[in-house]
Tab-separated table of C-alpha atoms in Angstrom:
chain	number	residue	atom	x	y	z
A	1	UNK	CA	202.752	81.411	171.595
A	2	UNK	CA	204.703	79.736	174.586
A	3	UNK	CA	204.497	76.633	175.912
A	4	UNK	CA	201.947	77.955	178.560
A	5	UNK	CA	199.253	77.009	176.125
A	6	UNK	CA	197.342	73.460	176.877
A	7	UNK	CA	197.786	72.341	172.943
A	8	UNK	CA	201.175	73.696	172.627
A	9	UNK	CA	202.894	70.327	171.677
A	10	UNK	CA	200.323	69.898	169.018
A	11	UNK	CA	200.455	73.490	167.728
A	12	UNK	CA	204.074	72.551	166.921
A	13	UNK	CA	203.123	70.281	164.362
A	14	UNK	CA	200.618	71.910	162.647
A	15	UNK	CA	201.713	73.000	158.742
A	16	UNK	CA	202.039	76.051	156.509
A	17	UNK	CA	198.457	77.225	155.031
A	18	UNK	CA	196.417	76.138	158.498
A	19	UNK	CA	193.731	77.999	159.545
A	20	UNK	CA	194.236	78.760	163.453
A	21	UNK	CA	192.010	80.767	165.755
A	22	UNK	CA	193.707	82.203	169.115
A	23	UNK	CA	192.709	84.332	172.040
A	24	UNK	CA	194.295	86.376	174.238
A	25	UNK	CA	195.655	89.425	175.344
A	26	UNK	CA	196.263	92.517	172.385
A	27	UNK	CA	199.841	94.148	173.395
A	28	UNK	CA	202.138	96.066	170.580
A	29	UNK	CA	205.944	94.790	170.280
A	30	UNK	CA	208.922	97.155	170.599
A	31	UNK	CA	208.911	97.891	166.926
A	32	UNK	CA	205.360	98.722	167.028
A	33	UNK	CA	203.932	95.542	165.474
A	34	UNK	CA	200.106	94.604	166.942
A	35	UNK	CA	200.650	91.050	168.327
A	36	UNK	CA	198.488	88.992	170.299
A	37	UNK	CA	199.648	86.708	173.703
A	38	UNK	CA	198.079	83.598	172.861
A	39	UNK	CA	196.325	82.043	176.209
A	40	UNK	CA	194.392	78.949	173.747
A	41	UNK	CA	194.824	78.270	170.078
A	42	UNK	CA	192.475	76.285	168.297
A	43	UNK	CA	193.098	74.836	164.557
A	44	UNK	CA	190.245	75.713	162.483
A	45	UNK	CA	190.932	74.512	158.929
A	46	UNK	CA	193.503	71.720	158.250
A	47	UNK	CA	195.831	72.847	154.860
A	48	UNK	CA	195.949	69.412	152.917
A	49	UNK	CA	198.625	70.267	150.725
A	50	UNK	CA	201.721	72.160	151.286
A	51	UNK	CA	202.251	75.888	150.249
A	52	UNK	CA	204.654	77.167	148.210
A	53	UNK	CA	207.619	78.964	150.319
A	54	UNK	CA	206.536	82.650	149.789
A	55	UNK	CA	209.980	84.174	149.658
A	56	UNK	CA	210.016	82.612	145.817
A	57	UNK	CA	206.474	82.289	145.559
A	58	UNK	CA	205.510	79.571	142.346
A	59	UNK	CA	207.998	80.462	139.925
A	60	UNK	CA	205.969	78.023	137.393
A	61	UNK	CA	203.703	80.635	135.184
A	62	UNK	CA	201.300	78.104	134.088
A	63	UNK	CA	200.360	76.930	137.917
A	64	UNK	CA	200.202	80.617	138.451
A	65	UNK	CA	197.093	81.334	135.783
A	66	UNK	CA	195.539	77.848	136.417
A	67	UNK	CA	195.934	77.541	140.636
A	68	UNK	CA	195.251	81.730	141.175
A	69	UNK	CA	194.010	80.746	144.625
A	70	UNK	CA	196.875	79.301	145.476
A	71	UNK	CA	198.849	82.525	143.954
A	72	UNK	CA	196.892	85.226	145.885
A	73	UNK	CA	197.617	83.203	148.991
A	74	UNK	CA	201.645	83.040	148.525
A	75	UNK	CA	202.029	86.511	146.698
A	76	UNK	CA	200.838	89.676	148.080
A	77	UNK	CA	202.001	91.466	144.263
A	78	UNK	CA	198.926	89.465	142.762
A	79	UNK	CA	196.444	90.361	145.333
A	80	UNK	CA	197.636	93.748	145.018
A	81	UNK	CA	196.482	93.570	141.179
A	82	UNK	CA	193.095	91.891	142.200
A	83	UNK	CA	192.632	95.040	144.952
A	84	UNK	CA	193.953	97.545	142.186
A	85	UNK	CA	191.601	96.458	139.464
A	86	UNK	CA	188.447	96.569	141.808
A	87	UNK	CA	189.486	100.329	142.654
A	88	UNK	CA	190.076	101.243	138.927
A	89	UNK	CA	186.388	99.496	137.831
A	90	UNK	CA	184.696	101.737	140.642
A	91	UNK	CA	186.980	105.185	139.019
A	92	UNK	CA	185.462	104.371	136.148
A	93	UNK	CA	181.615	103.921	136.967
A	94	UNK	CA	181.565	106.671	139.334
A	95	UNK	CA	182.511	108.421	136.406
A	96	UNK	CA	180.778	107.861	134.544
A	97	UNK	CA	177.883	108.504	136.823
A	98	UNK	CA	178.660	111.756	137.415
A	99	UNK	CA	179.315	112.629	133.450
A	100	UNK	CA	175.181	111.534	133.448
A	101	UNK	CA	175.660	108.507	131.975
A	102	UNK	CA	172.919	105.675	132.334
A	103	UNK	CA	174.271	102.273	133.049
A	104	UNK	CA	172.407	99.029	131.348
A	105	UNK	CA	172.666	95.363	130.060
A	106	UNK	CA	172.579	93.695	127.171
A	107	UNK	CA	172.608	90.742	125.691
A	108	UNK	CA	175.242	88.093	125.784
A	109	UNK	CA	173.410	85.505	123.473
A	110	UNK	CA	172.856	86.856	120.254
A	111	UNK	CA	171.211	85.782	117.083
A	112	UNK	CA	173.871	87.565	114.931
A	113	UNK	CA	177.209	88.811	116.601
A	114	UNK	CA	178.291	92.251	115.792
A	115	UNK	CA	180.077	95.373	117.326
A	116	UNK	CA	183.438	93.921	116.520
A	117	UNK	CA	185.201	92.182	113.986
A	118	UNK	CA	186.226	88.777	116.066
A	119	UNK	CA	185.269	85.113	115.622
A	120	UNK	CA	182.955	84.083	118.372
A	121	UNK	CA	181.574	80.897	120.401
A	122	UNK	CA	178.265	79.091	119.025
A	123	UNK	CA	176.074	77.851	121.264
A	124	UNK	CA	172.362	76.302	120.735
A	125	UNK	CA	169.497	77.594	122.535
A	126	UNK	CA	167.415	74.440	123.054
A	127	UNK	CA	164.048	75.657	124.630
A	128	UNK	CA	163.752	77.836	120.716
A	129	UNK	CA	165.561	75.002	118.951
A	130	UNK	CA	167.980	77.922	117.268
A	131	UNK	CA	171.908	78.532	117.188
A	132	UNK	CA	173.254	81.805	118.902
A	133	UNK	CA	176.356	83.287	119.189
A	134	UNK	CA	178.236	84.608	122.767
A	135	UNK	CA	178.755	88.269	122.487
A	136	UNK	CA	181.958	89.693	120.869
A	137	UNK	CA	180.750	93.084	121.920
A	138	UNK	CA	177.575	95.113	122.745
A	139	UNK	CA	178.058	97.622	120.536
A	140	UNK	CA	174.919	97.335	118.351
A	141	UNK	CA	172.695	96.786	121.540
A	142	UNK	CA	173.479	99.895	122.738
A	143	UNK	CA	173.507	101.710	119.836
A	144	UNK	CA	169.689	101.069	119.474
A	145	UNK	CA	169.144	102.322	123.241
A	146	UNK	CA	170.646	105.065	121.768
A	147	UNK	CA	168.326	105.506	118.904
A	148	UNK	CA	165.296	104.731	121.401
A	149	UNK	CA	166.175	107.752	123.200
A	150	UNK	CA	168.646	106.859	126.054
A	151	UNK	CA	170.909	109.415	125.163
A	152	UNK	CA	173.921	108.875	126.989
A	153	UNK	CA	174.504	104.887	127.896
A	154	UNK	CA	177.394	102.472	129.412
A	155	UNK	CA	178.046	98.900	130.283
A	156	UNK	CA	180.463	97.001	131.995
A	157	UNK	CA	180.510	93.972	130.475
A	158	UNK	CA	181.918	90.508	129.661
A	159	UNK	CA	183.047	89.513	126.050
A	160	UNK	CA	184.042	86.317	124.304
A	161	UNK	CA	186.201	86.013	120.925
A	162	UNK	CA	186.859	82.628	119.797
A	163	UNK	CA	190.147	83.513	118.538
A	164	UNK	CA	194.050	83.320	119.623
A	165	UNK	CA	195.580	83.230	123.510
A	166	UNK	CA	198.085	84.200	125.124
A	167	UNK	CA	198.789	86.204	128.716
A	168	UNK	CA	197.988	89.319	126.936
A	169	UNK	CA	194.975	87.636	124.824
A	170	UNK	CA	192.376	85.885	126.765
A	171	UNK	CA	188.876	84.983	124.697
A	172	UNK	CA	186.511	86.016	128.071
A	173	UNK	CA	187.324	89.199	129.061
A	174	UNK	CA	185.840	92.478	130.373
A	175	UNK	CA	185.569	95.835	128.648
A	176	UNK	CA	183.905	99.191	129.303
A	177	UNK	CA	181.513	100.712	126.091
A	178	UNK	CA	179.733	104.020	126.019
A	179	UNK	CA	177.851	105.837	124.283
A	180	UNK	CA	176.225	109.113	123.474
A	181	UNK	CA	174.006	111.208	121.515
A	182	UNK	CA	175.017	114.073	119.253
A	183	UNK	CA	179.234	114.152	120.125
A	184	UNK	CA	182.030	112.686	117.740
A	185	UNK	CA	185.183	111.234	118.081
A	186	UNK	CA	187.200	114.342	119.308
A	187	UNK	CA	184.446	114.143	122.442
A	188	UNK	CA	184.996	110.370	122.922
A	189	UNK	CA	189.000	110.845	122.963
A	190	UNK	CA	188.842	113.775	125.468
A	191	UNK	CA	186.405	111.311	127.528
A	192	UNK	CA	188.940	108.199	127.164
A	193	UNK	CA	191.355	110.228	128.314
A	194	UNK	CA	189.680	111.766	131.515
A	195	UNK	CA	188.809	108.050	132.871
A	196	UNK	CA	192.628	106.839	131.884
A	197	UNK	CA	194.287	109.626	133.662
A	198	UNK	CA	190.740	109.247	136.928
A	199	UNK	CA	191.971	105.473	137.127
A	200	UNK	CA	195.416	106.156	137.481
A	201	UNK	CA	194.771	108.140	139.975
A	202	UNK	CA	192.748	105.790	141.904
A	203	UNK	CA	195.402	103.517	142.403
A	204	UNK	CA	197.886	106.067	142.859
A	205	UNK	CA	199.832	105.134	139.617
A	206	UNK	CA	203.970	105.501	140.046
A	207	UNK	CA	205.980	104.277	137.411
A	208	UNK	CA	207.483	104.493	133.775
A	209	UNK	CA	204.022	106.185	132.224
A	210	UNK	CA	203.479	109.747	132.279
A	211	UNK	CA	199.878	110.378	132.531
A	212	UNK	CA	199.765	114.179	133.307
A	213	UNK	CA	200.298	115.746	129.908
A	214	UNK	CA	197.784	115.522	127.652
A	215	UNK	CA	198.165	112.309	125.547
A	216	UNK	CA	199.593	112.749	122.059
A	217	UNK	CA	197.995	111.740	118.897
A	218	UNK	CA	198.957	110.093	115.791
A	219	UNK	CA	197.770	109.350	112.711
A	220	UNK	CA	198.424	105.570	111.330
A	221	UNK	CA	200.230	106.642	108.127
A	222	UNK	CA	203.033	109.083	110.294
A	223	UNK	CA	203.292	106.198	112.844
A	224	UNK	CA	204.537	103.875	109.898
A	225	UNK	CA	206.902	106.949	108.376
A	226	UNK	CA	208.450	107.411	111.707
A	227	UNK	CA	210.159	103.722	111.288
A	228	UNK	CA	211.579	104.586	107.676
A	229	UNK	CA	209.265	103.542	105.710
A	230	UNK	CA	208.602	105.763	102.624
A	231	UNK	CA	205.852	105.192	100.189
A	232	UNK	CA	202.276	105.398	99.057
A	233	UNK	CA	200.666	104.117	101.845
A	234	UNK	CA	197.955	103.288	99.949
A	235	UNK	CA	199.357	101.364	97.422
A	236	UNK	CA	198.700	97.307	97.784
A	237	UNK	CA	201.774	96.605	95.644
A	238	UNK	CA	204.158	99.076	98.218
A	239	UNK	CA	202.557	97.494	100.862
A	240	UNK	CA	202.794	93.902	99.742
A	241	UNK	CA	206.203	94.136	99.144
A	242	UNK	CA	207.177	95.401	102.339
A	243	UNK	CA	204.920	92.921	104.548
A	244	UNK	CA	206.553	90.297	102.699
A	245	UNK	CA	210.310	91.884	103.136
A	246	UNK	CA	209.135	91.757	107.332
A	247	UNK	CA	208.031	88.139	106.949
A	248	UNK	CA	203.932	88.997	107.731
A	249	UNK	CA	201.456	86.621	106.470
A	250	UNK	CA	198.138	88.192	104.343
A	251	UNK	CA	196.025	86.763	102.093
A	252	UNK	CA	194.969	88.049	98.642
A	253	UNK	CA	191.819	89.214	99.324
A	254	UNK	CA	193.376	91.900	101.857
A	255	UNK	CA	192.881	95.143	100.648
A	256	UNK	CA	195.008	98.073	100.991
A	257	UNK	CA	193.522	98.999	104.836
A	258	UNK	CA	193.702	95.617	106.123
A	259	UNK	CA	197.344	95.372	104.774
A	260	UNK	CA	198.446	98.983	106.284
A	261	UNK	CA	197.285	98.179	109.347
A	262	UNK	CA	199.515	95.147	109.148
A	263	UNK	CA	202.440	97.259	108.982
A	264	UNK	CA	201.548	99.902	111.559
A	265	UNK	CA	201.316	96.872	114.118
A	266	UNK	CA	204.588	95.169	112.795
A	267	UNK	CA	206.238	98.508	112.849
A	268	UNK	CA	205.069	101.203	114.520
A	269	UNK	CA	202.966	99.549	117.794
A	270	UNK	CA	205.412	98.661	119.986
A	271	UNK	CA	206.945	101.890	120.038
A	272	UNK	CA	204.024	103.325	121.650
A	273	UNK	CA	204.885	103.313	125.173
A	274	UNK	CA	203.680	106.775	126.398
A	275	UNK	CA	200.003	107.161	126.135
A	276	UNK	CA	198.994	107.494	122.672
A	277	UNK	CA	195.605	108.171	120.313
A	278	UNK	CA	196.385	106.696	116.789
A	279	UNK	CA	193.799	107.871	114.657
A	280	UNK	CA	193.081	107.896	110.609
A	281	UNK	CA	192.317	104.656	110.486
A	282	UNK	CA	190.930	102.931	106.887
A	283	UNK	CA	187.146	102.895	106.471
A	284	UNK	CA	187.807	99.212	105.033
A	285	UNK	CA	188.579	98.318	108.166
A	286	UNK	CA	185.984	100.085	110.691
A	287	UNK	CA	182.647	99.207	109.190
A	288	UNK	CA	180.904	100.695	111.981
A	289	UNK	CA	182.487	103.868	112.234
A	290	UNK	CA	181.917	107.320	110.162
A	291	UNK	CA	183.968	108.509	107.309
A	292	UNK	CA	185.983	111.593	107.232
A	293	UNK	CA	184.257	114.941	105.725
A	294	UNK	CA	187.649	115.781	104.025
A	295	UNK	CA	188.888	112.171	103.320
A	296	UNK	CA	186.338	109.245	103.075
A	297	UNK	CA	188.725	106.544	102.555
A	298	UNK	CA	189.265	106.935	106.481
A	299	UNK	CA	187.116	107.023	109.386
A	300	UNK	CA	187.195	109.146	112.384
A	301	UNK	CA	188.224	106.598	114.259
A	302	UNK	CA	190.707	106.149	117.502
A	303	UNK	CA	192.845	103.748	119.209
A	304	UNK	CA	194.276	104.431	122.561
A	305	UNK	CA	197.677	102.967	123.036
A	306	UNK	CA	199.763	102.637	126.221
A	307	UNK	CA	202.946	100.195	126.898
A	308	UNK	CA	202.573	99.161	123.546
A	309	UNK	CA	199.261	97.690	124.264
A	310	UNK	CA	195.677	98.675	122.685
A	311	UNK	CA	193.758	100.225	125.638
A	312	UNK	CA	190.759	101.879	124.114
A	313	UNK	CA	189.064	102.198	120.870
A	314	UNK	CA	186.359	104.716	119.694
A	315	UNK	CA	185.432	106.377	117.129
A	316	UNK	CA	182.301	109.164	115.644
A	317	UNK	CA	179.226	106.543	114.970
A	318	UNK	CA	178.075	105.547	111.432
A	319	UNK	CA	174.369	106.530	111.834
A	320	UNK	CA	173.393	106.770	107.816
A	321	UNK	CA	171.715	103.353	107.449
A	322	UNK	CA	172.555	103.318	103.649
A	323	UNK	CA	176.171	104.074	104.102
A	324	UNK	CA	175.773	101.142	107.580
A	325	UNK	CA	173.855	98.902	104.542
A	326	UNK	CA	176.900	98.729	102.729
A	327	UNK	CA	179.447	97.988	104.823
A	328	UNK	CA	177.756	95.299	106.371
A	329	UNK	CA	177.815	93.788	102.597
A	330	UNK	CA	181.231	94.310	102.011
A	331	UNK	CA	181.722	92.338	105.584
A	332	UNK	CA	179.611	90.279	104.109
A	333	UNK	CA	181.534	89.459	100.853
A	334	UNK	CA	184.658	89.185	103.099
A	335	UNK	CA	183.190	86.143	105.445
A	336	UNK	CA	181.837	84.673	102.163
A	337	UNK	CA	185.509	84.495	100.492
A	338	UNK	CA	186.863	83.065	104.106
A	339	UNK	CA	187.493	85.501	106.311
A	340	UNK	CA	185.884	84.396	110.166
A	341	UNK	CA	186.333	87.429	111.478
A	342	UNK	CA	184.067	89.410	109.507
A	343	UNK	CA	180.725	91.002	110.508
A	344	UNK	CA	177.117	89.226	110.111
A	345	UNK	CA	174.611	91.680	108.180
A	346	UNK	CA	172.095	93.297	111.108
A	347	UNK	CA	169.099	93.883	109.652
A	348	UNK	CA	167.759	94.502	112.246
A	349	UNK	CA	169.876	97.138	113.434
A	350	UNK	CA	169.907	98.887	109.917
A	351	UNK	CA	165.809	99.405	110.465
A	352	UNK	CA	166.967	100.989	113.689
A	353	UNK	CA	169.014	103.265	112.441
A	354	UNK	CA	166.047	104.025	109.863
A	355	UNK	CA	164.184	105.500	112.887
């Protein structure tokens, strides 16, 4: 712009975040660099308040999550995680395409909430006068597409737990589920694994995580034992003890499951930095998932972790409605003695599975 232009004077004035149109003549500096000789600026859109300076960007983390706009304006990093995310949702439903897989919706008011064991947000339905609940998960909706005879079934879809948050916990939040006919959990692992390592690739992943080799797996129990801890695993005394010895919280009604999954996350988790499956999980603890032929006091049942973080979870489906019956009452027992997290009974989807 040079002083050849009629507005020049006011151009000088105008501020940081202003919207300006120009015209002129395309012509490439000596580095390379597409400019344009402007011949008439206008201003378009007037910038109200002042930008942050984008050499330091906002350093304040709290403006950062509540003012985004304002973020993806001064910091090309976060728009580069906004442009990353859209590439690794399209990896994933192409896909899942291809793999045959039929993509659906379900409901996000529900009468009862299930597919996950989470608190969630009541709401009242005034037009039927009746309470529902926002959905913690779709699990159980697509489990009876399943039994209806959609064989193979997915959904992208938005969640809601009325529970803790933090910038790694958010209560709306959006997860993939699938599902489908006659496989088990060694199927849904090598499947996890295939989209991980597909998304990576979309965004051309370089960093600290190894995705080539295939991921490793390991069960709950020798996740603990790798951090010196020796010991019936299985024992609520062993395990009381050394919860309390680390300083973790449980209540009295926590069974021997519940309490050695406590230790595996205050022990074992955040050494999980390479791509992981952690599997034997306790069937206290998965009431939707199937029990082990050889073991039933554990489900076939996975949890993907990477960085330390829970990624994925999957696990061979619990379709014996009598065996389903029961562990909806023993979720059942569990919210009656004062546990919120526990699962509603489904009767409904029990005389689903009865089909």
């Amino acid at each position: 712009v040079s002083n050849e232009v009629g507005n020049y004077e006011d151009f000088k004035h105008w501020d940081l975040g202003d919207i300006v149109g120009a015209s002129g003549t395309l012509f490439k500096t000596k580095t390379g660099e597409l400019t344009v000789h402007a011949s008439s600026l206008r201003l378009l859109a007037k910038s109200l308040r002042p930008l942050p300076e984008k050499f330091h960007g906002m350093a304040d983390q709290e403006m950062k999550y509540r003012q985004r706009y304002v973020d993806l304006i001064v910091s090309s990093s976060t728009k580069e995680v906004f442009l990353k995310r859209t590439k690794i949702v399209q990896s994933l439903r192409t896909a899942m395409i291809e793999d045959g897989y039929l993509e659906v919706e379900t409901p996000m008011m529900q009468p009862i909430p299930g597919g996950a064991v989470a608190r969630p947000f009541r709401t009242h339905h005034n037009a039927l006068d009746m309470e529902l609940f926002l959905r913690i998960a779709p699990e159980l909706y697509l489990k009876r597409l399943v039994v209806g005879g959609l064989e193979k079934v997915y959904e992208i879809n938005r969640n809601f737990r009325n529970e803790g948050i933090s910038t790694r916990h958010n209560p709306e939040f959006t997860m993939m589920e699938w599902y489908c006919a006659y496989e088990d959990c060694e199927y849904m692992m090598a499947h996890t694994e295939k989209l991980v390592k597909r998304a990576a690739q979309a965004v051309a992943y370089q960093g600290a995580l190894d995705f080539g080799p295939p991921f490793a797996r390991l069960p709950i129990p020798e996740a603990i034992r790798r951090q010196g801890v020796e010991g019936d695993l299985r024992d609520r005394a062993f395990l009381s003890r050394k919860l309390n010895s680390l300083s973790v919280t449980f209540e009295s009604n926590h069974a021997w499951g519940a309490l050695q999954l406590m230790l595996f996350e205050a022990l074992a988790e955040k050494h999980l930095l390479q791509p992981t499956f952690v599997t034997e999980y306790p069937a206290a603890e998965s009431p939707l998932a199937r029990r082990n032929d050889g073991d039933p006091q554990v489900v076939d049942r996975f949890e993907l972790f990477i960085d330390a973080k829970e990624i994925a979870n999957g696990f061979s489906e619990l379709n014996d409605p009598e065996d389903q019956a029961e562990r909806f009452r023993e979720q059942v027992a569990l919210k009656d003695s004062g546990d919120a997290e526990a699962m509603y009974y489904d009767a409904d989807y029990i005389r689903a599975l009865e089909y």
